[in-house]
Coordinates of N, CA and C in Angstrom, one line a residue:
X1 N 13.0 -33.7 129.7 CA 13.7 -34.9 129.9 C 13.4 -35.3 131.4
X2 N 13.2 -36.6 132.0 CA 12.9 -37.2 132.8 C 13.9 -37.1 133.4
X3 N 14.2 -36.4 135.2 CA 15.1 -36.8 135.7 C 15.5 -38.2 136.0
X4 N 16.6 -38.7 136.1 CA 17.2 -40.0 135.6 C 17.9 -40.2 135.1
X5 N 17.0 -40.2 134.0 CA 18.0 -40.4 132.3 C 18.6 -39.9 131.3
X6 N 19.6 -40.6 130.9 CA 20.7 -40.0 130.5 C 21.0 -38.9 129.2
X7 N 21.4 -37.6 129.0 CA 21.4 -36.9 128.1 C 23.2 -37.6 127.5
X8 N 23.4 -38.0 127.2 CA 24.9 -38.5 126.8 C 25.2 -40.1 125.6
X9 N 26.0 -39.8 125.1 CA 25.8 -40.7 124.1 C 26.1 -42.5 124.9
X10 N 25.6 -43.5 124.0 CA 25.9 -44.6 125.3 C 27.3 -45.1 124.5
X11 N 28.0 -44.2 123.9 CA 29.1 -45.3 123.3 C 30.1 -44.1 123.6
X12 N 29.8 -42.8 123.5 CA 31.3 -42.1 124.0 C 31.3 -41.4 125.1
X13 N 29.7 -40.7 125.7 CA 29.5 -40.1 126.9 C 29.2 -38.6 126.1
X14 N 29.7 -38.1 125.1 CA 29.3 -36.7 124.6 C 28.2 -36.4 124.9
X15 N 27.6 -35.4 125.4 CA 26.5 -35.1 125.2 C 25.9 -35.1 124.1
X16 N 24.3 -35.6 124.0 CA 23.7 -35.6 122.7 C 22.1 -35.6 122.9
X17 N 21.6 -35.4 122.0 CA 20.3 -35.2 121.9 C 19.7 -35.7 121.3
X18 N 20.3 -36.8 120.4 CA 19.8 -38.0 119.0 C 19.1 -39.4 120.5
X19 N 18.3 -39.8 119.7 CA 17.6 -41.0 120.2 C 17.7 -42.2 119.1
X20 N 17.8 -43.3 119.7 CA 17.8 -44.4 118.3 C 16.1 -44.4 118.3
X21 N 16.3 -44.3 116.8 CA 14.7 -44.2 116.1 C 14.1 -45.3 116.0
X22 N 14.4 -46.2 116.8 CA 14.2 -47.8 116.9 C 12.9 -47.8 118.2
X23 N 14.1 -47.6 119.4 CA 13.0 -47.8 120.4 C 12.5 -46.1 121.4
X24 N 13.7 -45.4 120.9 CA 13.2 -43.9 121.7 C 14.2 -44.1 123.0
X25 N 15.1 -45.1 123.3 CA 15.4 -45.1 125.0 C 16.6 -44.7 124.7
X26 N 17.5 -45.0 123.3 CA 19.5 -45.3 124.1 C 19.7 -43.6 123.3
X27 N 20.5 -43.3 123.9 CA 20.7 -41.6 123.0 C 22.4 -42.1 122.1
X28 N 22.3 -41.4 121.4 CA 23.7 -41.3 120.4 C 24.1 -39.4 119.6
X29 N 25.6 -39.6 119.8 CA 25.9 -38.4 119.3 C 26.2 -38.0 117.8
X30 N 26.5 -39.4 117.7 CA 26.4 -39.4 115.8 C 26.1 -41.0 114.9
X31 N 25.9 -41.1 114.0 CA 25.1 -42.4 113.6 C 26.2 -43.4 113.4
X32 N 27.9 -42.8 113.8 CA 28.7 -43.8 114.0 C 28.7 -44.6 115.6
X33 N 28.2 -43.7 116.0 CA 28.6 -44.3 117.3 C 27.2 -45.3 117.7
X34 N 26.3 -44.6 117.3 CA 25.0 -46.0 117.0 C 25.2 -46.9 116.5
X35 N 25.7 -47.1 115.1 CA 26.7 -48.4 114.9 C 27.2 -49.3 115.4
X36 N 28.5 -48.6 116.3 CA 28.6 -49.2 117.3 C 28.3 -50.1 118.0
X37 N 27.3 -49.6 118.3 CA 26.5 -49.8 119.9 C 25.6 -50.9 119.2
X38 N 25.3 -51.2 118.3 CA 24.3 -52.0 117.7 C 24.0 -53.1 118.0
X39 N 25.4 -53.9 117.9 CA 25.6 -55.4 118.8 C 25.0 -55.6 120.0
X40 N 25.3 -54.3 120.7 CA 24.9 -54.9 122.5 C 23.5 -54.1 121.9
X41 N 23.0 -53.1 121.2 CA 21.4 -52.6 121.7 C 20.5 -53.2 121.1
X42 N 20.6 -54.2 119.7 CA 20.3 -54.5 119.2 C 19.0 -55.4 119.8
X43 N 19.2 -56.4 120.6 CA 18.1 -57.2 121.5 C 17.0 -56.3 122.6
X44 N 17.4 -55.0 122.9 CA 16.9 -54.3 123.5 C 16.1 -53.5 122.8
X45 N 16.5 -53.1 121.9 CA 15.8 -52.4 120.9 C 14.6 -53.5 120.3
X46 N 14.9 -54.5 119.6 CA 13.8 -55.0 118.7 C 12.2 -55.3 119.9
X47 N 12.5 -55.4 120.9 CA 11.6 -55.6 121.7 C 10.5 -54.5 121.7
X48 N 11.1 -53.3 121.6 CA 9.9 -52.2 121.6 C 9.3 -51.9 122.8
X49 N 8.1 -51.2 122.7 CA 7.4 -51.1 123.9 C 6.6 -52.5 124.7
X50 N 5.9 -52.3 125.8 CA 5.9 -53.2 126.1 C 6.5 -53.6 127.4
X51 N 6.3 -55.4 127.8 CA 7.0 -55.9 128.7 C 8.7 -55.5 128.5
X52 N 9.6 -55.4 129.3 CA 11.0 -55.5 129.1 C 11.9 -56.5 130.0
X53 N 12.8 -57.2 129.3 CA 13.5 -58.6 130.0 C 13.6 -58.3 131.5
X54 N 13.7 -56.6 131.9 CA 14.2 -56.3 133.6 C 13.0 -56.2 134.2
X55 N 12.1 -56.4 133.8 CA 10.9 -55.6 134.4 C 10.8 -56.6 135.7
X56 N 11.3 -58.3 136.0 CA 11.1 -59.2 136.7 C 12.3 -58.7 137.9
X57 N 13.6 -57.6 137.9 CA 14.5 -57.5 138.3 C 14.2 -56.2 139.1
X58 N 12.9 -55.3 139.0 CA 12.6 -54.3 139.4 C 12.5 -54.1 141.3
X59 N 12.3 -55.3 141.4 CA 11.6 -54.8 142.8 C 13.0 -55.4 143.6
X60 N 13.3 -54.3 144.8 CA 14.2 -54.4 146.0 C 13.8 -55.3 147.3
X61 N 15.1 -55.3 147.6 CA 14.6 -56.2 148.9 C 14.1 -55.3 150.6
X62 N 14.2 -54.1 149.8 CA 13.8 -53.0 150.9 C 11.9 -52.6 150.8
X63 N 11.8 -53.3 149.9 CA 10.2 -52.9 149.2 C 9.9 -52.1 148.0
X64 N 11.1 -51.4 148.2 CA 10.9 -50.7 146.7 C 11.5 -51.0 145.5
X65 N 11.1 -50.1 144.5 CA 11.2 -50.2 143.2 C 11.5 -49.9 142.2
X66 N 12.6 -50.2 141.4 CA 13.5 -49.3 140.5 C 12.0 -48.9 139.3
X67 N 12.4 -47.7 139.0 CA 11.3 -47.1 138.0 C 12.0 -47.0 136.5
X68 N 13.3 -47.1 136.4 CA 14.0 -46.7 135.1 C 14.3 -48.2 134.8
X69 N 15.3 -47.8 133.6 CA 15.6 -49.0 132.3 C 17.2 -49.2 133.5
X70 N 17.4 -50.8 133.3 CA 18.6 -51.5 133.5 C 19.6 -51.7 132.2
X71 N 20.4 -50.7 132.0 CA 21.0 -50.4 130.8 C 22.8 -51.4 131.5
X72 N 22.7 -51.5 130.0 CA 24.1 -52.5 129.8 C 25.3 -51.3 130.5
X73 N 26.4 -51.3 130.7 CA 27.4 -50.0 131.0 C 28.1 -50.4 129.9
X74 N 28.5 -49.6 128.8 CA 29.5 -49.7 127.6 C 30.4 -48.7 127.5
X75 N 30.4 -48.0 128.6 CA 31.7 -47.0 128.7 C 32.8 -47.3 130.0
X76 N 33.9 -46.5 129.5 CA 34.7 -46.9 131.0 C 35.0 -46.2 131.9
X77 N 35.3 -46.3 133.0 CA 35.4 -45.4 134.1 C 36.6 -45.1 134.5
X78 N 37.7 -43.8 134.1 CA 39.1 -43.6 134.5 C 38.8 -43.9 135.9
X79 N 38.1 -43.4 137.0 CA 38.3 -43.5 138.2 C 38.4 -44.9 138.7
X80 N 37.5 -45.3 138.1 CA 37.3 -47.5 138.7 C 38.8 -48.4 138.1
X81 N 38.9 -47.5 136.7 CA 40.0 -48.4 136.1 C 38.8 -49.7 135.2
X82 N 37.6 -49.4 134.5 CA 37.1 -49.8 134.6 C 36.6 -50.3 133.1
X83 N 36.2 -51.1 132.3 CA 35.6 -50.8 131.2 C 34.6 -51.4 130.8
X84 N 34.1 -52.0 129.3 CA 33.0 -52.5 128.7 C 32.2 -53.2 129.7
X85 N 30.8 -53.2 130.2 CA 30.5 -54.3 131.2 C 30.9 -54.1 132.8
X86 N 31.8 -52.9 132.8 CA 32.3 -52.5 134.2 C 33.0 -53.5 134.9
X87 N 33.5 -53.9 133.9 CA 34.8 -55.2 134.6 C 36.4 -54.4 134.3
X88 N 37.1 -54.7 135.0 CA 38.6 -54.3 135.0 C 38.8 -54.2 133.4
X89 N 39.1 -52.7 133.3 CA 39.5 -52.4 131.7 C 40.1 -53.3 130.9
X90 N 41.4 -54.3 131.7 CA 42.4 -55.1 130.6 C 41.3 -56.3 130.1
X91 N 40.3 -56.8 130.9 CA 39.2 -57.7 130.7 C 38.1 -57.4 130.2
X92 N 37.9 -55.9 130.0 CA 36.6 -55.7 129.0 C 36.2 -56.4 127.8
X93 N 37.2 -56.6 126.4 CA 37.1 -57.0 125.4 C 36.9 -58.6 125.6
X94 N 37.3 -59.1 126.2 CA 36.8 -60.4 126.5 C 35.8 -61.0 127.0
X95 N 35.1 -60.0 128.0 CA 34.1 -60.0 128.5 C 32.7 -59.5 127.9
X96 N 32.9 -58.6 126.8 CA 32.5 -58.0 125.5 C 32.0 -58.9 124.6
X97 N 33.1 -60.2 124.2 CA 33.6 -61.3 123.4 C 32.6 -62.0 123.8
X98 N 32.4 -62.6 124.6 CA 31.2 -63.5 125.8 C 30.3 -63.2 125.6
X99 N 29.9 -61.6 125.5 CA 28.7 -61.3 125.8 C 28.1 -61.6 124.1
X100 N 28.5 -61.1 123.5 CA 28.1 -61.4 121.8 C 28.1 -62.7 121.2
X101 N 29.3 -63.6 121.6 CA 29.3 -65.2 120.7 C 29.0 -66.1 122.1
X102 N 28.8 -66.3 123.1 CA 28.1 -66.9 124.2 C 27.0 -66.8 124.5
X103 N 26.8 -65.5 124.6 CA 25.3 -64.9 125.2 C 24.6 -64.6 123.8
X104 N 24.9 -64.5 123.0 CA 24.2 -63.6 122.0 C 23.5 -62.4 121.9
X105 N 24.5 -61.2 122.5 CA 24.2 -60.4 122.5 C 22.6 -60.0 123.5
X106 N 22.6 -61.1 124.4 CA 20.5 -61.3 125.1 C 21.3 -61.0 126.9
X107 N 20.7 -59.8 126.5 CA 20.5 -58.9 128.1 C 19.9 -60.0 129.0
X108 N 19.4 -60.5 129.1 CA 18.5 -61.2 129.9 C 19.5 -62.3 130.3
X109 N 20.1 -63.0 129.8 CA 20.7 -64.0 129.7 C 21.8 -63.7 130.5
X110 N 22.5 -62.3 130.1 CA 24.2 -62.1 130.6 C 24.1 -61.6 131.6
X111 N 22.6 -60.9 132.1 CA 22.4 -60.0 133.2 C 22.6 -61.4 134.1
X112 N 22.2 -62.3 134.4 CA 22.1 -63.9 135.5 C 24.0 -63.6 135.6
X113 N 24.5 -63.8 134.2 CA 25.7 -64.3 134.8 C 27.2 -63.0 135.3
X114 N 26.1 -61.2 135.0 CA 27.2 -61.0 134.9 C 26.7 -59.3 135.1
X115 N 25.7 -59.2 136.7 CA 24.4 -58.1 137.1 C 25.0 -56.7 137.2
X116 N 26.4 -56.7 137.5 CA 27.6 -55.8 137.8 C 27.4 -54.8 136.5
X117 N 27.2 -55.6 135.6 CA 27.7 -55.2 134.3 C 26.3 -54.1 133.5
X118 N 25.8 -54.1 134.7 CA 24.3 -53.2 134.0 C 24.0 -52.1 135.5
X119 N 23.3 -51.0 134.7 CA 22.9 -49.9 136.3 C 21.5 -49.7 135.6
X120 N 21.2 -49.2 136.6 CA 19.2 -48.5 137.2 C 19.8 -47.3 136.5
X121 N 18.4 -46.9 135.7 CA 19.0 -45.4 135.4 C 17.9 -44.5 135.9
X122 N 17.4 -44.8 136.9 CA 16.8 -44.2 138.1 C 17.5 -44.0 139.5
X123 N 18.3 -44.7 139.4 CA 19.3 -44.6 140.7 C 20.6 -44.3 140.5
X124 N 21.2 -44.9 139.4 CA 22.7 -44.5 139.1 C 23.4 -46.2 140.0
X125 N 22.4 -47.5 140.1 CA 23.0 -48.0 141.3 C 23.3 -49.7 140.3
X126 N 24.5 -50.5 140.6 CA 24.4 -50.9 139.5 C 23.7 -52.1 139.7
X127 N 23.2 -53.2 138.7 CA 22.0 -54.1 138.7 C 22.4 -55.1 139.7
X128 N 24.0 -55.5 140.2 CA 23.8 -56.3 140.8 C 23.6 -56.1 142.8
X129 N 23.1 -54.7 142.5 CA 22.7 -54.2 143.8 C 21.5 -54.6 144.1
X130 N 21.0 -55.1 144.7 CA 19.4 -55.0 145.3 C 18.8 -54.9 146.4
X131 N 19.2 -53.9 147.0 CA 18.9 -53.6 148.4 C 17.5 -52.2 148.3
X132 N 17.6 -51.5 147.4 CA 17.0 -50.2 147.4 C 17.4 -49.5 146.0
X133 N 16.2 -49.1 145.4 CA 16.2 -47.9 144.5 C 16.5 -46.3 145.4
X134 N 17.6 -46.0 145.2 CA 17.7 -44.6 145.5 C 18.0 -43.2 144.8
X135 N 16.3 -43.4 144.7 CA 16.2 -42.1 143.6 C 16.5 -40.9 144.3
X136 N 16.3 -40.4 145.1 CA 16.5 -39.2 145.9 C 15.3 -38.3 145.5
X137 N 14.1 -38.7 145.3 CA 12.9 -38.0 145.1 C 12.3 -38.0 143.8
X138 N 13.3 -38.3 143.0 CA 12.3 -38.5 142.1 C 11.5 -39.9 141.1
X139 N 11.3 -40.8 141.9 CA 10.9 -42.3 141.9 C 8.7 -41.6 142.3
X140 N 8.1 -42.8 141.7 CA 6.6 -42.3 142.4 C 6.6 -43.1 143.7
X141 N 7.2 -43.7 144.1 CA 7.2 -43.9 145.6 C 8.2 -42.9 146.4
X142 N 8.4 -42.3 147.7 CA 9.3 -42.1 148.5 C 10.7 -43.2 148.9
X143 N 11.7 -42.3 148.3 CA 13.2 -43.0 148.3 C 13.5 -43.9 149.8
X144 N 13.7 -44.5 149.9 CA 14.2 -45.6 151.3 C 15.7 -45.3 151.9
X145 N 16.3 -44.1 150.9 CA 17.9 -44.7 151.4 C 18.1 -43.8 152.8
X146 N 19.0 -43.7 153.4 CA 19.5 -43.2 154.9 C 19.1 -41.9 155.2
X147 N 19.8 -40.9 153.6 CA 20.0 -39.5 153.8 C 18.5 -38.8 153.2
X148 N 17.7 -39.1 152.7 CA 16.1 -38.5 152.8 C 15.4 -39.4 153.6
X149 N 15.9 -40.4 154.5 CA 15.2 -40.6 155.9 C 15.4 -39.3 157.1
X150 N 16.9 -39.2 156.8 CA 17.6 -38.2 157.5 C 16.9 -36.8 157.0
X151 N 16.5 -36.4 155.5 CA 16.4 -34.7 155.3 C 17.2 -34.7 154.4
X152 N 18.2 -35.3 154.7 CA 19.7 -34.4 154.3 C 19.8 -35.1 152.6
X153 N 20.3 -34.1 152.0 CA 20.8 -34.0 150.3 C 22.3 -35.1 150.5
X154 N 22.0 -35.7 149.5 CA 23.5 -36.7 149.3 C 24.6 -35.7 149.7
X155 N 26.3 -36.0 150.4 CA 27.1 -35.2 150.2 C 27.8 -35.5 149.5
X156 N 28.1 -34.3 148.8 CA 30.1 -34.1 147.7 C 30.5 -35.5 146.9
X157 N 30.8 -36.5 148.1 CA 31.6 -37.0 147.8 C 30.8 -38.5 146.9
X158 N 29.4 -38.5 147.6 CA 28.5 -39.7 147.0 C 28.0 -39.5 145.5
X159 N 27.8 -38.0 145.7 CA 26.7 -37.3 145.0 C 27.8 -37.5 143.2
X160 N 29.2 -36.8 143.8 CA 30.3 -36.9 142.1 C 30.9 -37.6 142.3
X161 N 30.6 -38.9 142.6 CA 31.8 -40.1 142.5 C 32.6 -40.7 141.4
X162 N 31.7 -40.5 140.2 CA 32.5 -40.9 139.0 C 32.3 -42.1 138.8
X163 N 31.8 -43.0 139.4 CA 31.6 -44.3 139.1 C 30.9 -44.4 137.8
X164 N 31.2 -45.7 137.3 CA 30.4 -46.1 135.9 C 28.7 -46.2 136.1
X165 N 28.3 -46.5 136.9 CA 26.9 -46.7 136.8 C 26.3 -45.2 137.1
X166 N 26.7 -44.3 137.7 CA 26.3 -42.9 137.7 C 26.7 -42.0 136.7
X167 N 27.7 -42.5 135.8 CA 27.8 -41.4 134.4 C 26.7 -41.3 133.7
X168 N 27.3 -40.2 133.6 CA 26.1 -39.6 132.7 C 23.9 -39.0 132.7
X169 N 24.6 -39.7 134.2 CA 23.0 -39.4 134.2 C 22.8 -38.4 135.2
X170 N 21.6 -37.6 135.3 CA 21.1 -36.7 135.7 C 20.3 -36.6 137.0
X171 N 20.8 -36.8 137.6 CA 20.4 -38.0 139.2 C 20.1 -37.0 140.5
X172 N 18.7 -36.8 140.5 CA 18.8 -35.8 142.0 C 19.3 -36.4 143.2
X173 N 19.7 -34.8 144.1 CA 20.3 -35.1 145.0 C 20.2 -35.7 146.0
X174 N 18.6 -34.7 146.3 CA 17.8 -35.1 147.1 C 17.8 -34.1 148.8
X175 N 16.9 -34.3 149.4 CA 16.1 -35.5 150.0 C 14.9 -35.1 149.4
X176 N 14.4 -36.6 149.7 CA 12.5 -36.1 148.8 C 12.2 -36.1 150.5
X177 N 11.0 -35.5 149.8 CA 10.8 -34.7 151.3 C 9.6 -35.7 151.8
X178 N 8.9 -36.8 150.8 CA 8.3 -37.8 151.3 C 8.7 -38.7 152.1
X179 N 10.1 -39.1 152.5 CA 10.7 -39.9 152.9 C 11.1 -39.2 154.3
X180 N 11.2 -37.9 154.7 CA 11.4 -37.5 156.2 C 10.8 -38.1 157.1
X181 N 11.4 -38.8 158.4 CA 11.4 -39.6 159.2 C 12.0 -39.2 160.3
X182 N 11.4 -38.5 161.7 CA 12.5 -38.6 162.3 C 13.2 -39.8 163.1
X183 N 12.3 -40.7 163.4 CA 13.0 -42.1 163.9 C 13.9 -42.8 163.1
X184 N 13.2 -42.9 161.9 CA 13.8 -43.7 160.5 C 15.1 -42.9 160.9
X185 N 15.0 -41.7 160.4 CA 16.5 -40.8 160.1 C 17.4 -40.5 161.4
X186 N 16.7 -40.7 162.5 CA 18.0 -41.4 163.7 C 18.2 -42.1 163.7
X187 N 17.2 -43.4 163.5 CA 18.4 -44.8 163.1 C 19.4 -45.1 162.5
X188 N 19.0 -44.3 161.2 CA 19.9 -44.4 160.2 C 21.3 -44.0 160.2
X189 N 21.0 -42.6 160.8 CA 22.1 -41.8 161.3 C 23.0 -42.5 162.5
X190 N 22.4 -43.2 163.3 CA 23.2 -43.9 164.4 C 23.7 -45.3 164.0
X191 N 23.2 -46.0 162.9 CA 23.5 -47.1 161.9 C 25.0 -46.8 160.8
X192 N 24.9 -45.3 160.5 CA 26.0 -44.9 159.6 C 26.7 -44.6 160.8
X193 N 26.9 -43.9 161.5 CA 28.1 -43.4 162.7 C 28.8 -44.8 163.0
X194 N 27.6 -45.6 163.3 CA 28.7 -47.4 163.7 C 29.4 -47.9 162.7
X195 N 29.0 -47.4 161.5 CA 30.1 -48.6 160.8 C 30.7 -47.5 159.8
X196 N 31.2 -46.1 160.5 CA 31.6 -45.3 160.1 C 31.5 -44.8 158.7
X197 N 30.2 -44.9 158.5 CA 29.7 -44.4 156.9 C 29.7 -42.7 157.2
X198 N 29.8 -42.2 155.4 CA 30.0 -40.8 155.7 C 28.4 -40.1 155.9
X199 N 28.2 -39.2 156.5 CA 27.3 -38.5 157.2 C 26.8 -37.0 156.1

């Protein structure tokens, strides 16, 4: 398995090992929860290999480049308070509602109006981020973010945050060791101290 990507189902989080036999990308734990999921994977799936609707959304404004899939979030996060789409749980189903008889179920379309609602599953970071893919080493370019400028491995608290866009995936810690810098990684370091980022 590709570090990144997610061993867990995209409709309950169980771990699983089923692939939809469609396109090879979304995993499921049982062929109910595929079901499911059908509505929102549906447009994603028929596409196949090939170009993909995100491929235009890949590149950062730091120069680099997300390498994984921009996946919809359809689970919710106890810690955010969070649900369907990564909007405030009591507004998920509505937001849900939009996405299928508004948008028609077309990623491409709901991603413009609504980027929050999807993560990198190369980074764990969510789409309407675009500052930097931070793979932590394992991207084919060297990671850009602070802490493998620095050396240093994500800490504790970045690394299991619980957020929705980092479930479930299998996300190194890092530092890639391509990215060692010692000027970069004192800037960085003297950059986080000022605006009291954790270290």
């Amino acid at each position: 398995m590709t570090p990144g990507y997610d061993l867990f189902c995209a409709v309950c989080q169980k771990h699983s090992e089923s692939r939809c036999s469609g396109c090879k990308s979304r995993m499921y734990c049982s062929p109910e929860c595929q079901r499911k999921d059908w509505p929102t994977h549906k447009s994603e799936c028929k596409k196949g290999k090939g170009t993909r609707w995100y491929d235009r959304h890949r590149f950062c404004r730091d120069g680099s480049k997300h390498h994984g899939k921009l996946e919809l979030i359809t689970w919710s996060s106890p810690k955010e308070e969070t649900g369907w789409g990564h909007c405030f749980a009591d507004e998920s189903a509505d937001l849900k509602k939009k996405y299928e008889q508004e948008y028609g179920s077309n990623d491409a379309k709901f991603f413009k109006h609504w980027p929050q609602g999807y993560r990198w599953t190369c980074c764990g970071t969510d789409g309407g981020m675009s500052w930097g893919c931070d793979h932590h080493g394992t991207g084919p370019s060297p990671c850009t973010c602070d802490f493998c400028k620095m050396g240093r491995p994500l800490p504790d608290s970045i690394y299991n945050d619980g957020s929705a866009p980092r479930m479930g995936l299998n996300l190194s810690r890092g530092p890639d060791p391509r990215s060692g810098n010692r000027e970069a990684g004192a800037f960085a370091a003297m950059g986080r101290n000022a605006f009291g980022l954790e270290m």
